[in-house]
């Protein structure tokens, strides 16, 4: 494991998102200095209000694909956690811009090398491991992308796969250590002040699953706080360089997955393992509190 986190600076892209905000919270709690990127000024203001910490520095970067976009934000960062990504929703009218997603990881990796960062951790997805011909998903299985598909979920899976493939190519050519964290569906409470806990696409799916799990086709779940801990392990444990962490703590048995690497990490970090019942309870309690707060504001 790495040494003390005091004064160690970490760049987190997509820091205001569902996963990104939990990673920021965990890093700050462990004493790291965090350089966080968001796309909009309003997101910056919410992030600053949520954490109110002088070790958090927020940078508004509307477009990660532009050359040298990260120059200011990445300066002095020992580690880089690239979380920023487009998650598909049924309301999304246009398709996913795969080329922009690939350009973003190229920008991140090249900037990391240019500014002497020591490692990149990429938030990937279980879908990148989804080889339909494999008897079990593991570190070596890969989804076969289809760029011609008009189906939003296929576009998402193709995008995540092509981005991760490109990241590994650059890791090899640039001699830059890389670890990926590939969760299944993620659930749990949100962390940004005044954010509707139902606004997370994953939480919407989780709520549908809670209503009638027997009808859900979702392969499995993991708590967002556990996902944050896995990113922290990826940063601190240099033996994870070059590894793909497939992450699922509540496998519904639909898709066999080898999560032995994740299990070995969580065995050493009991605080990180959150059971599915707690995930559901914490989410439902937060939704009730949010709805009650909304009602009080309307009445007032």
Short mmCIF file of C-alpha atoms in Angstrom, two decimals:
data_model
loop_
_atom_site.label_atom_id
_atom_site.label_comp_id
_atom_site.label_asym_id
_atom_site.label_seq_id
_atom_site.Cartn_x
_atom_site.Cartn_y
_atom_site.Cartn_z
CA UNK A 1 0.00 0.00 0.00
CA UNK A 2 1.05 3.61 -0.54
CA UNK A 3 2.34 5.73 2.33
CA UNK A 4 0.68 8.68 4.02
CA UNK A 5 -1.99 10.58 2.09
CA UNK A 6 -1.10 13.92 3.68
CA UNK A 7 -0.57 16.55 0.97
CA UNK A 8 -0.94 13.92 -1.77
CA UNK A 9 -3.00 15.48 -4.56
CA UNK A 10 -5.51 13.49 -6.63
CA UNK A 11 -7.41 14.62 -9.73
CA UNK A 12 -11.00 13.38 -9.95
CA UNK A 13 -12.97 14.02 -13.15
CA UNK A 14 -16.76 13.98 -13.04
CA UNK A 15 -16.49 14.81 -9.35
CA UNK A 16 -20.10 15.96 -8.97
CA UNK A 17 -21.56 12.70 -10.26
CA UNK A 18 -23.07 9.85 -8.28
CA UNK A 19 -19.82 7.85 -8.07
CA UNK A 20 -17.41 10.78 -8.35
CA UNK A 21 -18.82 12.62 -5.34
CA UNK A 22 -18.43 9.54 -3.14
CA UNK A 23 -14.82 9.15 -4.29
CA UNK A 24 -14.16 12.81 -3.46
CA UNK A 25 -15.74 12.35 -0.02
CA UNK A 26 -13.62 9.29 0.76
CA UNK A 27 -10.39 10.89 -0.45
CA UNK A 28 -10.99 14.00 1.66
CA UNK A 29 -11.77 11.85 4.71
CA UNK A 30 -8.39 10.14 4.25
CA UNK A 31 -6.47 13.41 4.12
CA UNK A 32 -5.90 13.72 0.37
CA UNK A 33 -5.94 17.02 -1.48
CA UNK A 34 -8.50 16.74 -4.28
CA UNK A 35 -8.55 18.61 -7.58
CA UNK A 36 -12.07 18.03 -8.89
CA UNK A 37 -13.35 18.73 -12.39
CA UNK A 38 -16.96 19.47 -13.31
CA UNK A 39 -18.57 20.67 -16.53
CA UNK A 40 -20.67 23.55 -15.19
CA UNK A 41 -20.27 26.40 -12.71
CA UNK A 42 -23.46 25.41 -10.89
CA UNK A 43 -22.00 21.96 -10.28
CA UNK A 44 -18.85 23.57 -8.90
CA UNK A 45 -20.87 25.63 -6.43
CA UNK A 46 -22.81 22.58 -5.20
CA UNK A 47 -19.63 20.55 -4.76
CA UNK A 48 -17.94 23.30 -2.76
CA UNK A 49 -21.05 23.76 -0.58
CA UNK A 50 -21.31 20.03 0.05
CA UNK A 51 -17.79 19.46 1.31
CA UNK A 52 -16.69 22.90 2.60
CA UNK A 53 -13.09 21.69 2.76
CA UNK A 54 -9.96 23.71 2.02
CA UNK A 55 -8.33 20.59 0.55
CA UNK A 56 -10.91 20.54 -2.26
CA UNK A 57 -10.17 22.59 -5.38
CA UNK A 58 -12.79 22.62 -8.13
CA UNK A 59 -12.11 23.34 -11.80
CA UNK A 60 -14.85 23.98 -14.36
CA UNK A 61 -13.86 22.24 -17.60
CA UNK A 62 -16.76 22.04 -20.09
CA UNK A 63 -14.84 19.88 -22.57
CA UNK A 64 -12.25 17.31 -21.51
CA UNK A 65 -11.49 16.47 -25.13
CA UNK A 66 -9.82 19.77 -25.94
CA UNK A 67 -6.03 19.78 -26.01
CA UNK A 68 -4.44 20.81 -22.71
CA UNK A 69 -7.89 21.10 -21.09
CA UNK A 70 -6.56 19.55 -17.89
CA UNK A 71 -3.28 21.45 -17.66
CA UNK A 72 -4.29 23.57 -14.67
CA UNK A 73 -6.38 20.97 -12.86
CA UNK A 74 -3.85 18.15 -13.12
CA UNK A 75 -0.82 20.15 -12.07
CA UNK A 76 0.77 18.58 -9.00
CA UNK A 77 -1.54 15.55 -8.97
CA UNK A 78 0.17 12.29 -8.09
CA UNK A 79 -2.86 10.21 -9.07
CA UNK A 80 -5.70 10.65 -11.56
CA UNK A 81 -9.17 9.12 -11.21
CA UNK A 82 -11.17 9.44 -14.43
CA UNK A 83 -14.85 9.00 -13.57
CA UNK A 84 -16.52 11.41 -16.01
CA UNK A 85 -18.75 9.51 -18.43
CA UNK A 86 -22.16 9.59 -20.07
CA UNK A 87 -24.70 7.18 -18.55
CA UNK A 88 -27.62 6.40 -20.88
CA UNK A 89 -31.19 7.19 -19.88
CA UNK A 90 -34.50 6.57 -21.60
CA UNK A 91 -35.02 10.33 -21.87
CA UNK A 92 -31.78 10.80 -23.81
CA UNK A 93 -32.72 11.90 -27.31
CA UNK A 94 -29.34 11.64 -29.01
CA UNK A 95 -26.89 8.78 -29.03
CA UNK A 96 -23.63 8.58 -27.11
CA UNK A 97 -20.68 10.39 -28.66
CA UNK A 98 -18.14 7.56 -28.68
CA UNK A 99 -15.41 9.59 -30.35
CA UNK A 100 -15.60 12.27 -27.66
CA UNK A 101 -15.39 9.64 -24.93
CA UNK A 102 -12.26 8.21 -26.53
CA UNK A 103 -10.78 11.69 -26.96
CA UNK A 104 -11.41 12.35 -23.27
CA UNK A 105 -9.40 9.33 -22.11
CA UNK A 106 -6.63 10.29 -24.53
CA UNK A 107 -6.58 13.79 -23.04
CA UNK A 108 -6.49 12.40 -19.50
CA UNK A 109 -3.71 9.89 -20.18
CA UNK A 110 -1.55 12.31 -22.15
CA UNK A 111 -1.98 15.03 -19.53
CA UNK A 112 -1.07 12.58 -16.78
CA UNK A 113 2.21 11.79 -18.50
CA UNK A 114 2.94 15.43 -19.32
CA UNK A 115 2.50 16.41 -15.67
CA UNK A 116 4.33 13.40 -14.19
CA UNK A 117 1.29 11.78 -12.55
CA UNK A 118 2.15 8.30 -11.34
CA UNK A 119 -1.05 6.42 -12.07
CA UNK A 120 -4.51 6.58 -13.64
CA UNK A 121 -7.58 4.83 -12.25
CA UNK A 122 -10.44 4.53 -14.75
CA UNK A 123 -14.07 3.99 -13.79
CA UNK A 124 -15.13 1.40 -16.32
CA UNK A 125 -18.18 -0.88 -16.38
CA UNK A 126 -19.10 -4.53 -16.04
CA UNK A 127 -20.32 -4.25 -19.62
CA UNK A 128 -16.73 -4.04 -20.89
CA UNK A 129 -16.23 -7.60 -19.58
CA UNK A 130 -19.44 -8.92 -21.15
CA UNK A 131 -18.24 -11.61 -23.54
CA UNK A 132 -21.45 -13.49 -24.33
CA UNK A 133 -19.48 -16.60 -25.34
CA UNK A 134 -17.55 -16.81 -22.07
CA UNK A 135 -18.87 -19.18 -19.38
CA UNK A 136 -17.91 -16.65 -16.70
CA UNK A 137 -16.93 -12.98 -16.83
CA UNK A 138 -13.45 -12.24 -15.50
CA UNK A 139 -10.48 -9.89 -15.92
CA UNK A 140 -9.65 -11.22 -19.37
CA UNK A 141 -13.13 -11.19 -20.96
CA UNK A 142 -14.17 -8.35 -23.25
CA UNK A 143 -17.38 -7.12 -24.84
CA UNK A 144 -17.36 -6.91 -28.63
CA UNK A 145 -18.35 -3.31 -29.48
CA UNK A 146 -20.80 -2.41 -32.23
CA UNK A 147 -20.41 1.19 -33.33
CA UNK A 148 -23.16 0.87 -35.94
CA UNK A 149 -25.94 0.11 -33.46
CA UNK A 150 -28.65 2.71 -32.80
CA UNK A 151 -29.60 1.08 -29.49
CA UNK A 152 -28.58 3.35 -26.63
CA UNK A 153 -27.41 0.57 -24.31
CA UNK A 154 -25.30 -1.01 -27.06
CA UNK A 155 -23.79 2.41 -27.74
CA UNK A 156 -23.01 2.79 -24.04
CA UNK A 157 -21.40 -0.65 -23.78
CA UNK A 158 -19.43 -0.07 -26.97
CA UNK A 159 -18.28 3.33 -25.76
CA UNK A 160 -17.11 2.03 -22.38
CA UNK A 161 -15.29 -0.86 -24.04
CA UNK A 162 -13.54 1.25 -26.67
CA UNK A 163 -12.54 3.82 -24.04
CA UNK A 164 -11.06 1.16 -21.80
CA UNK A 165 -9.28 -0.53 -24.72
CA UNK A 166 -7.76 2.81 -25.66
CA UNK A 167 -6.72 3.43 -22.06
CA UNK A 168 -4.84 0.13 -21.95
CA UNK A 169 -3.14 0.90 -25.27
CA UNK A 170 -1.98 4.26 -23.94
CA UNK A 171 -0.94 2.76 -20.62
CA UNK A 172 1.38 0.45 -22.54
CA UNK A 173 2.83 2.99 -24.97
CA UNK A 174 3.16 5.80 -22.40
CA UNK A 175 4.43 3.48 -19.63
CA UNK A 176 1.72 4.88 -17.36
CA UNK A 177 0.27 2.50 -14.72
CA UNK A 178 -3.48 1.94 -15.04
CA UNK A 179 -6.14 0.16 -13.00
CA UNK A 180 -9.80 -0.10 -13.98
CA UNK A 181 -12.80 -0.51 -11.68
CA UNK A 182 -15.75 -2.13 -13.46
CA UNK A 183 -18.95 -2.12 -11.37
CA UNK A 184 -22.28 -3.69 -12.21
CA UNK A 185 -25.36 -1.58 -11.42
CA UNK A 186 -24.61 0.86 -8.61
CA UNK A 187 -27.07 1.86 -5.89
CA UNK A 188 -27.10 3.85 -2.68
CA UNK A 189 -27.56 7.34 -1.27
CA UNK A 190 -26.45 10.45 -3.12
CA UNK A 191 -24.02 12.85 -1.48
CA UNK A 192 -24.49 16.25 -3.15
CA UNK A 193 -26.65 18.64 -1.12
CA UNK A 194 -30.25 18.94 -2.36
CA UNK A 195 -29.71 16.25 -5.01
CA UNK A 196 -32.73 14.01 -5.56
CA UNK A 197 -31.58 10.45 -4.70
CA UNK A 198 -33.86 9.20 -7.47
CA UNK A 199 -31.95 11.29 -10.03
CA UNK A 200 -29.26 8.61 -10.40
CA UNK A 201 -30.05 6.34 -13.35
CA UNK A 202 -28.72 3.37 -11.35
CA UNK A 203 -30.94 4.23 -8.39
CA UNK A 204 -33.96 4.37 -10.69
CA UNK A 205 -33.18 0.81 -11.76
CA UNK A 206 -32.59 -0.21 -8.14
CA UNK A 207 -35.98 1.17 -7.11
CA UNK A 208 -37.68 -0.81 -9.88
CA UNK A 209 -35.83 -3.89 -8.67
CA UNK A 210 -36.93 -3.27 -5.07
CA UNK A 211 -40.55 -3.00 -6.22
CA UNK A 212 -40.41 -6.41 -7.92
CA UNK A 213 -37.01 -8.12 -7.95
CA UNK A 214 -38.45 -11.20 -9.68
CA UNK A 215 -39.06 -9.16 -12.85
CA UNK A 216 -35.66 -7.48 -12.88
CA UNK A 217 -33.17 -8.61 -15.53
CA UNK A 218 -30.32 -6.68 -13.92
CA UNK A 219 -27.37 -9.03 -13.23
CA UNK A 220 -26.26 -7.58 -9.93
CA UNK A 221 -25.61 -4.62 -7.65
CA UNK A 222 -22.90 -2.93 -5.66
CA UNK A 223 -23.17 -0.06 -3.21
CA UNK A 224 -21.76 3.26 -4.41
CA UNK A 225 -19.72 3.58 -1.20
CA UNK A 226 -18.08 0.22 -1.87
CA UNK A 227 -17.24 1.39 -5.39
CA UNK A 228 -15.53 4.46 -3.91
CA UNK A 229 -13.43 2.25 -1.63
CA UNK A 230 -12.37 0.11 -4.59
CA UNK A 231 -11.11 3.26 -6.32
CA UNK A 232 -9.14 4.13 -3.20
CA UNK A 233 -7.58 0.66 -3.19
CA UNK A 234 -6.72 1.10 -6.86
CA UNK A 235 -4.91 4.34 -6.03
CA UNK A 236 -3.03 3.10 -3.00
CA UNK A 237 -2.22 -0.52 -3.81
CA UNK A 238 0.46 -0.62 -6.48
CA UNK A 239 0.07 -4.39 -6.86
CA UNK A 240 -3.19 -3.53 -8.64
CA UNK A 241 -1.37 -1.80 -11.49
CA UNK A 242 -2.45 -3.46 -14.72
CA UNK A 243 -5.52 -5.09 -13.16
CA UNK A 244 -9.22 -4.90 -14.02
CA UNK A 245 -11.38 -5.00 -10.87
CA UNK A 246 -14.76 -6.56 -11.70
CA UNK A 247 -17.09 -5.35 -8.95
CA UNK A 248 -20.35 -6.97 -7.84
CA UNK A 249 -21.37 -7.71 -4.24
CA UNK A 250 -24.98 -8.79 -4.89
CA UNK A 251 -24.91 -11.17 -7.85
CA UNK A 252 -28.43 -12.21 -8.82
CA UNK A 253 -27.11 -15.24 -10.69
CA UNK A 254 -28.12 -13.98 -14.13
CA UNK A 255 -24.52 -13.56 -15.29
CA UNK A 256 -21.68 -15.59 -13.68
CA UNK A 257 -18.83 -13.27 -12.63
CA UNK A 258 -15.41 -13.85 -11.14
CA UNK A 259 -15.09 -11.10 -8.54
CA UNK A 260 -12.27 -12.75 -6.60
CA UNK A 261 -9.98 -9.72 -6.93
CA UNK A 262 -12.67 -7.46 -5.49
CA UNK A 263 -13.37 -9.96 -2.72
CA UNK A 264 -9.70 -10.10 -1.73
CA UNK A 265 -9.65 -6.30 -1.41
CA UNK A 266 -12.87 -6.10 0.60
CA UNK A 267 -11.66 -8.87 2.93
CA UNK A 268 -9.00 -6.42 4.11
CA UNK A 269 -11.42 -3.48 4.32
CA UNK A 270 -14.54 -4.41 6.28
CA UNK A 271 -15.82 -0.81 6.30
CA UNK A 272 -16.08 -0.91 2.51
CA UNK A 273 -18.42 -3.89 2.27
CA UNK A 274 -22.04 -2.76 2.46
CA UNK A 275 -24.70 -5.44 2.15
CA UNK A 276 -27.60 -5.09 -0.24
CA UNK A 277 -30.21 -4.71 2.51
CA UNK A 278 -28.36 -1.69 3.89
CA UNK A 279 -28.06 -0.22 0.39
CA UNK A 280 -31.83 -0.45 -0.07
CA UNK A 281 -32.59 0.83 3.45
CA UNK A 282 -30.24 3.82 3.20
CA UNK A 283 -31.60 4.77 -0.22
CA UNK A 284 -35.25 4.51 0.81
CA UNK A 285 -34.61 6.52 3.99
CA UNK A 286 -32.87 9.23 1.97
CA UNK A 287 -35.74 9.35 -0.53
CA UNK A 288 -38.27 9.71 2.31
CA UNK A 289 -36.20 12.51 3.86
CA UNK A 290 -35.85 14.26 0.50
CA UNK A 291 -39.58 14.01 -0.23
CA UNK A 292 -40.43 15.30 3.27
CA UNK A 293 -38.06 18.23 2.79
CA UNK A 294 -39.66 19.05 -0.56
CA UNK A 295 -43.11 19.00 1.05
CA UNK A 296 -41.99 21.28 3.90
CA UNK A 297 -40.55 23.77 1.42
CA UNK A 298 -43.77 23.80 -0.63
CA UNK A 299 -45.92 24.30 2.50
CA UNK A 300 -43.64 27.07 3.75
#
